[in-house]
Amino acid sequence: MNYIPQILFAVLLIVGFGYFANNIKKLVRNIKLGKAVDRTDNKDIRWKNMARIALGQQKMVVKPIAGFLHIIVYVGFIIINIEVLEIIIDGLFGTHRIFAPLGSVYDFLIGSFEILALLVIVSVTIFWIRRNIIKLKRFFYSEMRGWPKNDGNIILYFEVVLMLLFLTMNGADYTLQLMDAPHYVKAGAFPVSQLFVPLFENMEQSSLILVERTAWWLHIIGILIFLNYLYFSKHLHILLAFPNTWFANINPKGQFDNLESVTKEVKLMMDPDADPFAAPAEGDMDEEPEKFGASDVSDLNWVQLLNAYTCTECGRCTSECPASQTGKKLSPRKIMMDTRDRLEEVGKNIDANKGTFVDDGKQLLDDYITQEELWACTTCNACVEACPVSISPLSIIMDMRRYLVMEQSAAPMELNNMMGNIENNGAPWPYNQMDRLNWKND
């Protein structure tokens, strides 16, 4: 028996899954560069959010057409790839359609896969038209040039090719079954690929076997390439949407986190029994003061870094952003893309320096995200509400603002004036407390 095809297949799987595992290891390492944050409370709510938003696509269908098409592609692509299990077993053991003994169940599965494959092709074609012919505005903001723009189309081409290879493989297989070709057991229902039969019926059996085997090999190779392409693509959200929605912030959207160190100082100031001249507690003098806010990715928490990798670059956040709508420089999508790009740059720095980050003179603030972008935000949470996978660009914006105010005293003049008024007058306005009611005398 010739074991060469099985050996080649095993090597292909080891290389493909090995490279994928190595990239996932880097991904986890990069996310762990963020600060610790506990997001394990209210587990029941978190599981429900993941089921509704990541699995149920609840926020996708807010835009009905795009949402429905996305569900078809999502469900179709996932379910069709159940067949990959059969391909792997056949490839490793030299069998053919190992699950054929399932009989009518197998017929139903293959038939369903084919209908879904056709629906995926139709849906992807519509997505391509929306992106390249209709040219929806949110796909063409300044951050969507070069690689981000090409990436969206590459994924669409990938999906069409994989579905066509699947149908070609099945069509050739079905024709070989009709020819009673050895090794091709009669099994499966082929409502779509049987339309290919007229293309194959005049071919010699040996040529048709070559077509079937070529499509079979290209299909599994394509799946492994697609799997490893995910790490470099916005479509990493296929994997990360589930943990991202589980670990998302479930507090009310208008609630911001307080810095523990600042809260401690305020409580001390308001405590009439506190001694401001008391010696620091043992060990406090040895602690390095905590940095206020964030100027680089290592200052963000790990959930914010997970957010950056999960971003789908769909642009719903930016299209809903009032600052963006009024011509301001801010794009919440760009905030997430810049954070991911900087995190990738830091990760490559660590890889190049044997596990240690060497200062490269860059940071997320100013080198990637400008102060103008940060101060354009109205903190309305429209971007958070719009995101289909529960990403929060606002949390990153607020942490970077906090750094500008508390570390660099670099707030806009209007904000500095307001804070000065609050400090001096107990209100945002430049009026003495004794003069506040003068308006009623006019």
Short mmCIF file of C-alpha atoms in Angstrom, two decimals:
data_model
loop_
_atom_site.label_atom_id
_atom_site.label_comp_id
_atom_site.label_asym_id
_atom_site.label_seq_id
_atom_site.Cartn_x
_atom_site.Cartn_y
_atom_site.Cartn_z
CA MET A 1 0.00 0.00 0.00
CA ASN A 2 1.28 3.49 -0.84
CA TYR A 3 1.48 5.52 2.38
CA ILE A 4 3.12 8.61 0.82
CA PRO A 5 -0.15 10.63 0.51
CA GLN A 6 -0.98 9.92 4.16
CA ILE A 7 2.51 10.91 5.29
CA LEU A 8 2.36 14.13 3.26
CA PHE A 9 -1.07 14.87 4.72
CA ALA A 10 0.17 14.32 8.27
CA VAL A 11 3.15 16.62 7.65
CA LEU A 12 0.80 19.23 6.20
CA LEU A 13 -1.40 19.11 9.30
CA ILE A 14 1.55 19.31 11.69
CA VAL A 15 3.03 22.31 9.88
CA GLY A 16 -0.32 24.08 9.52
CA PHE A 17 -1.53 23.59 13.09
CA GLY A 18 1.98 24.09 14.48
CA TYR A 19 2.36 27.50 12.84
CA PHE A 20 -1.13 28.44 14.01
CA ALA A 21 -0.37 27.38 17.59
CA ASN A 22 2.86 29.41 17.56
CA ASN A 23 0.99 32.53 16.44
CA ILE A 24 -1.70 32.00 19.08
CA LYS A 25 1.07 31.73 21.67
CA LYS A 26 2.39 35.14 20.54
CA LEU A 27 -1.12 36.54 20.62
CA VAL A 28 -1.68 35.44 24.22
CA ARG A 29 1.78 36.76 25.20
CA ASN A 30 1.00 40.17 23.69
CA ILE A 31 -2.40 40.41 25.39
CA LYS A 32 -0.80 39.54 28.73
CA LEU A 33 1.44 42.61 28.39
CA GLY A 34 -1.59 44.56 29.62
CA LYS A 35 -2.32 45.32 33.24
CA ALA A 36 -4.33 42.90 35.33
CA VAL A 37 -8.09 43.44 35.60
CA ASP A 38 -10.69 41.13 37.11
CA ARG A 39 -13.55 40.39 34.73
CA THR A 40 -14.84 37.16 36.26
CA ASP A 41 -17.78 38.58 38.19
CA ASN A 42 -21.43 37.89 37.29
CA LYS A 43 -20.63 34.78 35.30
CA ASP A 44 -24.29 34.14 34.42
CA ILE A 45 -24.56 37.55 32.74
CA ARG A 46 -21.27 37.02 30.92
CA TRP A 47 -22.31 33.64 29.52
CA LYS A 48 -25.62 35.13 28.35
CA ASN A 49 -23.81 38.05 26.69
CA MET A 50 -21.49 35.68 24.86
CA ALA A 51 -24.41 33.52 23.71
CA ARG A 52 -26.45 36.53 22.53
CA ILE A 53 -23.75 38.69 21.00
CA ALA A 54 -20.98 36.35 19.79
CA LEU A 55 -22.96 33.22 19.01
CA GLY A 56 -26.40 34.73 18.37
CA GLN A 57 -25.08 37.73 16.39
CA GLN A 58 -27.63 39.95 18.17
CA LYS A 59 -25.88 43.25 17.48
CA MET A 60 -25.13 42.37 13.85
CA VAL A 61 -28.80 42.31 12.87
CA VAL A 62 -29.26 45.94 13.93
CA LYS A 63 -28.43 46.48 10.26
CA PRO A 64 -30.80 43.78 8.91
CA ILE A 65 -29.38 43.13 5.43
CA ALA A 66 -25.73 43.03 6.43
CA GLY A 67 -26.63 41.14 9.60
CA PHE A 68 -28.60 38.44 7.78
CA LEU A 69 -25.87 37.95 5.18
CA HIS A 70 -23.23 37.81 7.89
CA ILE A 71 -25.17 35.12 9.72
CA ILE A 72 -25.33 33.05 6.52
CA VAL A 73 -21.56 33.35 5.99
CA TYR A 74 -20.82 32.74 9.66
CA VAL A 75 -23.09 29.73 10.11
CA GLY A 76 -22.34 28.33 6.67
CA PHE A 77 -18.60 28.57 7.01
CA ILE A 78 -18.56 27.04 10.49
CA ILE A 79 -20.98 24.18 9.72
CA ILE A 80 -19.42 23.35 6.36
CA ASN A 81 -16.07 22.98 8.05
CA ILE A 82 -17.49 20.16 10.16
CA GLU A 83 -16.65 18.22 7.02
CA VAL A 84 -12.99 19.02 7.73
CA LEU A 85 -13.14 16.36 10.44
CA GLU A 86 -14.00 13.76 7.79
CA ILE A 87 -11.28 15.09 5.47
CA ILE A 88 -8.68 14.83 8.25
CA ILE A 89 -9.65 11.24 9.10
CA ASP A 90 -9.70 10.25 5.41
CA GLY A 91 -6.36 11.95 4.82
CA LEU A 92 -4.62 10.29 7.76
CA PHE A 93 -6.01 6.78 7.26
CA GLY A 94 -6.41 6.62 3.48
CA THR A 95 -10.18 6.15 3.67
CA HIS A 96 -12.83 7.91 1.60
CA ARG A 97 -15.99 9.40 3.12
CA ILE A 98 -15.46 7.60 6.41
CA PHE A 99 -18.83 8.79 7.73
CA ALA A 100 -20.79 7.33 4.79
CA PRO A 101 -22.21 4.49 6.95
CA LEU A 102 -24.36 7.14 8.68
CA GLY A 103 -26.68 6.67 5.68
CA SER A 104 -29.57 9.14 5.47
CA VAL A 105 -28.01 11.32 8.19
CA TYR A 106 -24.88 11.62 6.07
CA ASP A 107 -26.98 12.43 2.99
CA PHE A 108 -28.75 15.19 4.91
CA LEU A 109 -25.47 16.64 6.19
CA ILE A 110 -23.76 16.75 2.81
CA GLY A 111 -26.87 18.18 1.17
CA SER A 112 -27.13 20.87 3.86
CA PHE A 113 -23.44 21.70 3.48
CA GLU A 114 -23.89 22.21 -0.24
CA ILE A 115 -26.88 24.52 0.13
CA LEU A 116 -24.99 26.54 2.75
CA ALA A 117 -21.96 26.70 0.45
CA LEU A 118 -24.10 28.20 -2.30
CA LEU A 119 -25.63 30.71 0.13
CA VAL A 120 -22.15 31.69 1.35
CA ILE A 121 -21.05 32.35 -2.24
CA VAL A 122 -24.13 34.52 -2.85
CA SER A 123 -23.66 36.42 0.42
CA VAL A 124 -19.95 36.99 -0.12
CA THR A 125 -20.65 38.26 -3.63
CA ILE A 126 -23.10 40.81 -2.19
CA PHE A 127 -20.50 41.84 0.40
CA TRP A 128 -17.97 42.31 -2.39
CA ILE A 129 -20.42 44.49 -4.35
CA ARG A 130 -21.14 46.62 -1.27
CA ARG A 131 -17.43 47.09 -0.65
CA ASN A 132 -16.15 47.59 -4.21
CA ILE A 133 -19.02 48.84 -6.36
CA ILE A 134 -21.50 50.54 -4.03
CA LYS A 135 -18.54 51.61 -1.87
CA LEU A 136 -20.23 52.17 1.48
CA LYS A 137 -18.72 55.21 3.13
CA ARG A 138 -17.63 53.47 6.33
CA PHE A 139 -15.29 51.22 4.34
CA PHE A 140 -13.35 54.18 2.97
CA TYR A 141 -12.20 56.32 5.88
CA SER A 142 -8.54 57.35 5.90
CA GLU A 143 -7.48 54.43 8.13
CA MET A 144 -8.91 51.95 5.59
CA ARG A 145 -6.20 52.34 2.98
CA GLY A 146 -3.55 49.85 1.93
CA TRP A 147 -3.56 46.62 3.89
CA PRO A 148 -6.83 47.15 5.85
CA LYS A 149 -8.68 47.77 2.59
CA ASN A 150 -7.08 44.80 0.79
CA ASP A 151 -7.58 42.48 3.77
CA GLY A 152 -11.37 42.74 3.50
CA ASN A 153 -11.33 41.68 -0.15
CA ILE A 154 -8.77 38.91 0.40
CA ILE A 155 -11.06 37.26 2.94
CA LEU A 156 -13.99 37.42 0.50
CA TYR A 157 -11.91 35.82 -2.27
CA PHE A 158 -10.73 33.13 0.16
CA GLU A 159 -14.27 32.21 1.13
CA VAL A 160 -15.51 31.99 -2.47
CA VAL A 161 -12.55 29.84 -3.56
CA LEU A 162 -12.96 27.46 -0.61
CA MET A 163 -16.68 27.03 -1.31
CA LEU A 164 -16.08 26.46 -5.04
CA LEU A 165 -13.40 23.87 -4.26
CA PHE A 166 -15.82 22.14 -1.91
CA LEU A 167 -18.53 21.99 -4.57
CA THR A 168 -16.06 20.95 -7.31
CA MET A 169 -14.76 18.15 -5.11
CA ASN A 170 -18.29 16.94 -4.44
CA GLY A 171 -19.39 17.27 -8.07
CA ALA A 172 -16.47 15.18 -9.30
CA ASP A 173 -17.03 12.68 -6.49
CA TYR A 174 -20.72 12.34 -7.37
CA THR A 175 -19.89 11.78 -11.04
CA LEU A 176 -17.36 9.09 -10.08
CA GLN A 177 -20.03 7.43 -7.95
CA LEU A 178 -22.31 7.33 -10.99
CA MET A 179 -19.46 5.68 -12.92
CA ASP A 180 -19.09 3.04 -10.17
CA ALA A 181 -15.44 4.05 -9.81
CA PRO A 182 -13.58 1.91 -7.27
CA HIS A 183 -12.99 3.51 -3.84
CA TYR A 184 -15.83 6.04 -4.42
CA VAL A 185 -18.61 4.72 -2.19
CA LYS A 186 -22.12 5.84 -3.07
CA ALA A 187 -23.01 8.23 -0.28
CA GLY A 188 -24.16 11.78 0.20
CA ALA A 189 -26.74 14.09 -1.37
CA PHE A 190 -25.50 16.67 -3.87
CA PRO A 191 -28.28 19.17 -4.65
CA VAL A 192 -25.83 21.85 -5.84
CA SER A 193 -22.71 20.06 -7.07
CA GLN A 194 -24.73 17.66 -9.22
CA LEU A 195 -25.17 20.66 -11.53
CA PHE A 196 -21.47 20.18 -12.34
CA VAL A 197 -22.09 16.68 -13.75
CA PRO A 198 -22.51 17.86 -17.38
CA LEU A 199 -19.00 19.35 -17.13
CA PHE A 200 -17.53 16.04 -15.99
CA GLU A 201 -19.52 13.28 -17.73
CA ASN A 202 -17.38 13.26 -20.90
CA MET A 203 -14.12 13.06 -18.96
CA GLU A 204 -12.18 9.83 -18.55
CA GLN A 205 -12.32 8.28 -15.12
CA SER A 206 -8.62 8.85 -14.46
CA SER A 207 -8.92 12.54 -15.37
CA LEU A 208 -11.98 12.94 -13.18
CA ILE A 209 -10.19 11.31 -10.24
CA LEU A 210 -7.39 13.84 -10.75
CA VAL A 211 -9.95 16.68 -10.62
CA GLU A 212 -11.55 15.30 -7.46
CA ARG A 213 -8.22 14.69 -5.71
CA THR A 214 -6.85 18.09 -6.73
CA ALA A 215 -9.94 19.88 -5.39
CA TRP A 216 -9.78 17.77 -2.22
CA TRP A 217 -6.12 18.65 -1.55
CA LEU A 218 -6.56 22.32 -2.45
CA HIS A 219 -9.60 22.53 -0.18
CA ILE A 220 -7.76 21.30 2.91
CA ILE A 221 -4.63 23.30 2.05
CA GLY A 222 -6.82 26.38 1.60
CA ILE A 223 -8.45 25.83 5.00
CA LEU A 224 -5.04 25.58 6.69
CA ILE A 225 -3.83 28.72 4.90
CA PHE A 226 -7.01 30.54 5.93
CA LEU A 227 -6.55 29.38 9.53
CA ASN A 228 -3.04 30.82 9.66
CA TYR A 229 -4.03 33.96 7.78
CA LEU A 230 -6.45 34.83 10.57
CA TYR A 231 -3.65 36.01 12.88
CA PHE A 232 -2.64 38.69 10.37
CA SER A 233 -6.21 39.65 9.49
CA LYS A 234 -9.14 41.53 10.99
CA HIS A 235 -10.97 38.19 10.79
CA LEU A 236 -9.22 37.11 13.96
CA HIS A 237 -12.56 38.09 15.50
CA ILE A 238 -13.89 34.72 14.29
CA LEU A 239 -11.99 33.26 17.25
CA LEU A 240 -11.76 36.18 19.67
CA ALA A 241 -15.37 37.43 19.58
CA PHE A 242 -16.32 34.76 22.12
CA PRO A 243 -13.80 35.60 24.88
CA ASN A 244 -14.13 39.31 24.08
CA THR A 245 -17.88 39.37 24.71
CA TRP A 246 -17.45 37.24 27.83
CA PHE A 247 -14.84 39.56 29.38
CA ALA A 248 -16.53 42.79 28.25
CA ASN A 249 -17.32 45.46 30.82
CA ILE A 250 -20.87 44.85 32.09
CA ASN A 251 -21.09 47.97 34.24
CA PRO A 252 -23.44 50.76 33.07
CA LYS A 253 -21.89 52.44 30.04
CA GLY A 254 -21.72 55.84 31.71
CA GLN A 255 -19.77 54.50 34.69
CA PHE A 256 -16.04 55.18 34.62
CA ASP A 257 -13.39 53.46 36.70
CA ASN A 258 -11.68 55.41 39.47
CA LEU A 259 -7.98 55.12 40.16
CA GLU A 260 -7.52 53.46 43.54
CA SER A 261 -4.56 55.68 44.40
CA VAL A 262 -6.54 58.86 43.70
CA THR A 263 -9.57 57.58 45.63
CA LYS A 264 -7.30 56.84 48.57
CA GLU A 265 -5.88 60.37 48.51
CA VAL A 266 -9.32 61.97 48.30
CA LYS A 267 -10.59 59.91 51.24
CA LEU A 268 -7.51 60.94 53.21
CA MET A 269 -8.15 64.62 52.42
CA MET A 270 -11.79 64.34 53.53
CA ASP A 271 -11.05 62.47 56.75
CA PRO A 272 -11.02 65.00 59.61
CA ASP A 273 -9.13 62.55 61.81
CA ALA A 274 -6.38 61.85 59.27
CA ASP A 275 -2.87 63.10 60.08
CA PRO A 276 -1.36 64.53 56.86
CA PHE A 277 2.08 64.43 58.46
CA ALA A 278 1.91 60.80 59.54
CA ALA A 279 4.74 58.56 58.37
CA PRO A 280 3.90 56.30 55.38
CA ALA A 281 2.90 52.74 56.13
CA GLU A 282 5.68 50.18 56.12
CA GLY A 283 6.61 49.28 52.55
CA ASP A 284 4.84 52.26 50.95
CA MET A 285 8.10 54.18 50.54
CA ASP A 286 9.55 51.35 48.49
CA GLU A 287 6.64 51.28 46.07
CA GLU A 288 7.03 53.14 42.80
CA PRO A 289 4.13 55.57 42.34
CA GLU A 290 1.52 54.20 39.95
CA LYS A 291 1.42 55.80 36.52
CA PHE A 292 -1.78 57.69 35.96
CA GLY A 293 -3.56 56.73 32.74
CA ALA A 294 -1.96 55.24 29.63
CA SER A 295 0.61 56.45 27.13
CA ASP A 296 1.51 53.06 25.65
CA VAL A 297 -0.06 49.64 25.25
CA SER A 298 1.58 48.24 28.39
CA ASP A 299 -0.36 50.84 30.43
CA LEU A 300 -3.71 49.49 29.19
CA ASN A 301 -5.36 46.47 30.76
CA TRP A 302 -5.33 43.09 29.05
CA VAL A 303 -9.04 43.26 28.14
CA GLN A 304 -8.41 46.48 26.20
CA LEU A 305 -5.60 44.71 24.32
CA LEU A 306 -7.96 41.78 23.65
CA ASN A 307 -10.41 44.38 22.28
CA ALA A 308 -7.75 45.62 19.87
CA TYR A 309 -7.13 42.16 18.44
CA THR A 310 -10.88 41.46 18.23
CA CYS A 311 -11.73 44.58 16.21
CA THR A 312 -13.51 43.61 12.98
CA GLU A 313 -12.77 46.98 11.32
CA CYS A 314 -16.41 47.09 10.26
CA GLY A 315 -16.58 50.82 10.96
CA ARG A 316 -19.94 50.80 12.72
CA CYS A 317 -18.35 52.62 15.66
CA THR A 318 -16.96 55.38 13.45
CA SER A 319 -20.17 55.75 11.43
CA GLU A 320 -22.11 56.31 14.69
CA CYS A 321 -19.51 58.64 16.26
CA PRO A 322 -20.84 62.23 16.44
CA ALA A 323 -17.32 63.64 16.46
CA SER A 324 -16.52 61.79 13.23
CA GLN A 325 -19.85 62.81 11.69
CA THR A 326 -19.08 66.48 12.28
CA GLY A 327 -15.69 66.30 10.61
CA LYS A 328 -13.47 65.86 13.66
CA LYS A 329 -10.33 63.78 13.30
CA LEU A 330 -11.54 61.06 15.67
CA SER A 331 -12.34 57.57 14.35
CA PRO A 332 -12.97 54.97 17.10
CA ARG A 333 -12.06 52.24 14.62
CA LYS A 334 -8.65 53.87 14.09
CA ILE A 335 -8.13 53.95 17.87
CA MET A 336 -8.48 50.16 17.96
CA MET A 337 -6.40 49.60 14.81
CA ASP A 338 -3.61 51.85 16.14
CA THR A 339 -3.62 50.03 19.47
CA ARG A 340 -3.30 46.66 17.72
CA ASP A 341 -0.56 47.94 15.40
CA ARG A 342 1.45 49.30 18.31
CA LEU A 343 0.94 46.07 20.27
CA GLU A 344 2.17 44.06 17.30
CA GLU A 345 5.21 46.36 17.05
CA VAL A 346 5.97 45.80 20.74
CA GLY A 347 5.56 42.03 20.29
CA LYS A 348 8.00 41.97 17.38
CA ASN A 349 10.45 44.02 19.46
CA ILE A 350 10.25 41.39 22.21
CA ASP A 351 10.75 38.57 19.68
CA ALA A 352 13.77 40.32 18.15
CA ASN A 353 15.36 40.87 21.57
CA LYS A 354 14.97 37.36 22.97
CA GLY A 355 11.96 37.97 25.15
CA THR A 356 12.80 41.45 26.42
CA PHE A 357 11.35 44.74 25.24
CA VAL A 358 14.01 47.27 24.27
CA ASP A 359 12.88 50.90 24.32
CA ASP A 360 12.27 51.96 20.74
CA GLY A 361 11.55 55.60 21.48
CA LYS A 362 7.91 55.21 20.47
CA GLN A 363 4.61 55.01 22.27
CA LEU A 364 0.92 54.73 21.45
CA LEU A 365 0.29 58.37 22.36
CA ASP A 366 1.46 60.86 19.72
CA ASP A 367 3.26 58.26 17.55
CA TYR A 368 0.00 56.48 16.72
CA ILE A 369 -2.90 58.34 18.33
CA THR A 370 -2.83 62.13 18.40
CA GLN A 371 -4.06 64.36 21.22
CA GLU A 372 -6.45 65.97 18.75
CA GLU A 373 -8.20 62.63 18.27
CA LEU A 374 -8.47 62.03 22.01
CA TRP A 375 -9.98 65.40 22.85
CA ALA A 376 -12.47 65.21 19.97
CA CYS A 377 -14.33 62.43 21.81
CA THR A 378 -17.63 63.44 23.47
CA THR A 379 -17.66 60.29 25.70
CA CYS A 380 -21.20 59.55 24.47
CA ASN A 381 -20.58 55.78 24.23
CA ALA A 382 -22.10 55.57 20.72
CA CYS A 383 -19.07 53.57 19.56
CA VAL A 384 -19.42 51.09 22.42
CA GLU A 385 -23.14 50.67 21.75
CA ALA A 386 -22.58 50.15 18.01
CA CYS A 387 -19.80 47.56 18.21
CA PRO A 388 -21.10 44.09 17.25
CA VAL A 389 -18.55 42.33 19.48
CA SER A 390 -18.58 44.55 22.62
CA ILE A 391 -15.35 46.49 22.05
CA SER A 392 -14.83 49.74 23.98
CA PRO A 393 -12.68 52.31 22.16
CA LEU A 394 -13.85 54.84 24.75
CA SER A 395 -12.03 53.10 27.59
CA ILE A 396 -8.72 53.52 25.77
CA ILE A 397 -9.48 57.15 24.93
CA MET A 398 -10.29 57.91 28.59
CA ASP A 399 -7.15 56.22 29.91
CA MET A 400 -5.00 58.22 27.50
CA ARG A 401 -6.80 61.44 28.41
CA ARG A 402 -6.16 60.63 32.07
CA TYR A 403 -2.46 60.38 31.32
CA LEU A 404 -2.45 63.74 29.52
CA VAL A 405 -4.22 65.48 32.40
CA MET A 406 -2.62 63.83 35.42
CA GLU A 407 0.90 63.13 34.15
CA GLN A 408 1.54 65.89 31.63
CA SER A 409 -0.96 68.60 32.60
CA ALA A 410 -1.72 68.72 28.89
CA ALA A 411 -5.46 69.27 28.94
CA PRO A 412 -7.00 71.82 26.54
CA MET A 413 -7.20 75.36 27.86
CA GLU A 414 -10.98 75.18 28.26
CA LEU A 415 -10.70 72.09 30.45
CA ASN A 416 -7.88 73.57 32.52
CA ASN A 417 -10.00 76.69 33.11
CA MET A 418 -12.94 74.55 34.19
CA MET A 419 -10.84 72.51 36.63
CA GLY A 420 -9.33 75.70 38.02
CA ASN A 421 -12.80 77.13 38.57
CA ILE A 422 -13.93 73.98 40.36
CA GLU A 423 -10.86 74.13 42.58
CA ASN A 424 -11.28 77.82 43.40
CA ASN A 425 -15.04 78.38 43.20
CA GLY A 426 -16.57 74.94 43.67
CA ALA A 427 -18.23 75.17 40.23
CA PRO A 428 -17.19 75.12 36.56
CA TRP A 429 -17.99 78.82 36.11
CA PRO A 430 -15.61 81.73 36.84
CA TYR A 431 -17.86 83.32 39.47
CA ASN A 432 -17.33 83.72 43.17
CA GLN A 433 -19.69 81.65 45.27
CA MET A 434 -21.18 84.84 46.69
CA ASP A 435 -22.11 86.00 43.19
CA ARG A 436 -23.88 82.87 41.95
CA LEU A 437 -27.39 84.20 42.44
CA ASN A 438 -26.79 87.61 40.88
CA TRP A 439 -28.56 86.46 37.73
CA LYS A 440 -31.92 86.65 39.45
CA ASN A 441 -31.52 90.38 40.02
CA ASP A 442 -31.23 91.17 36.29
#
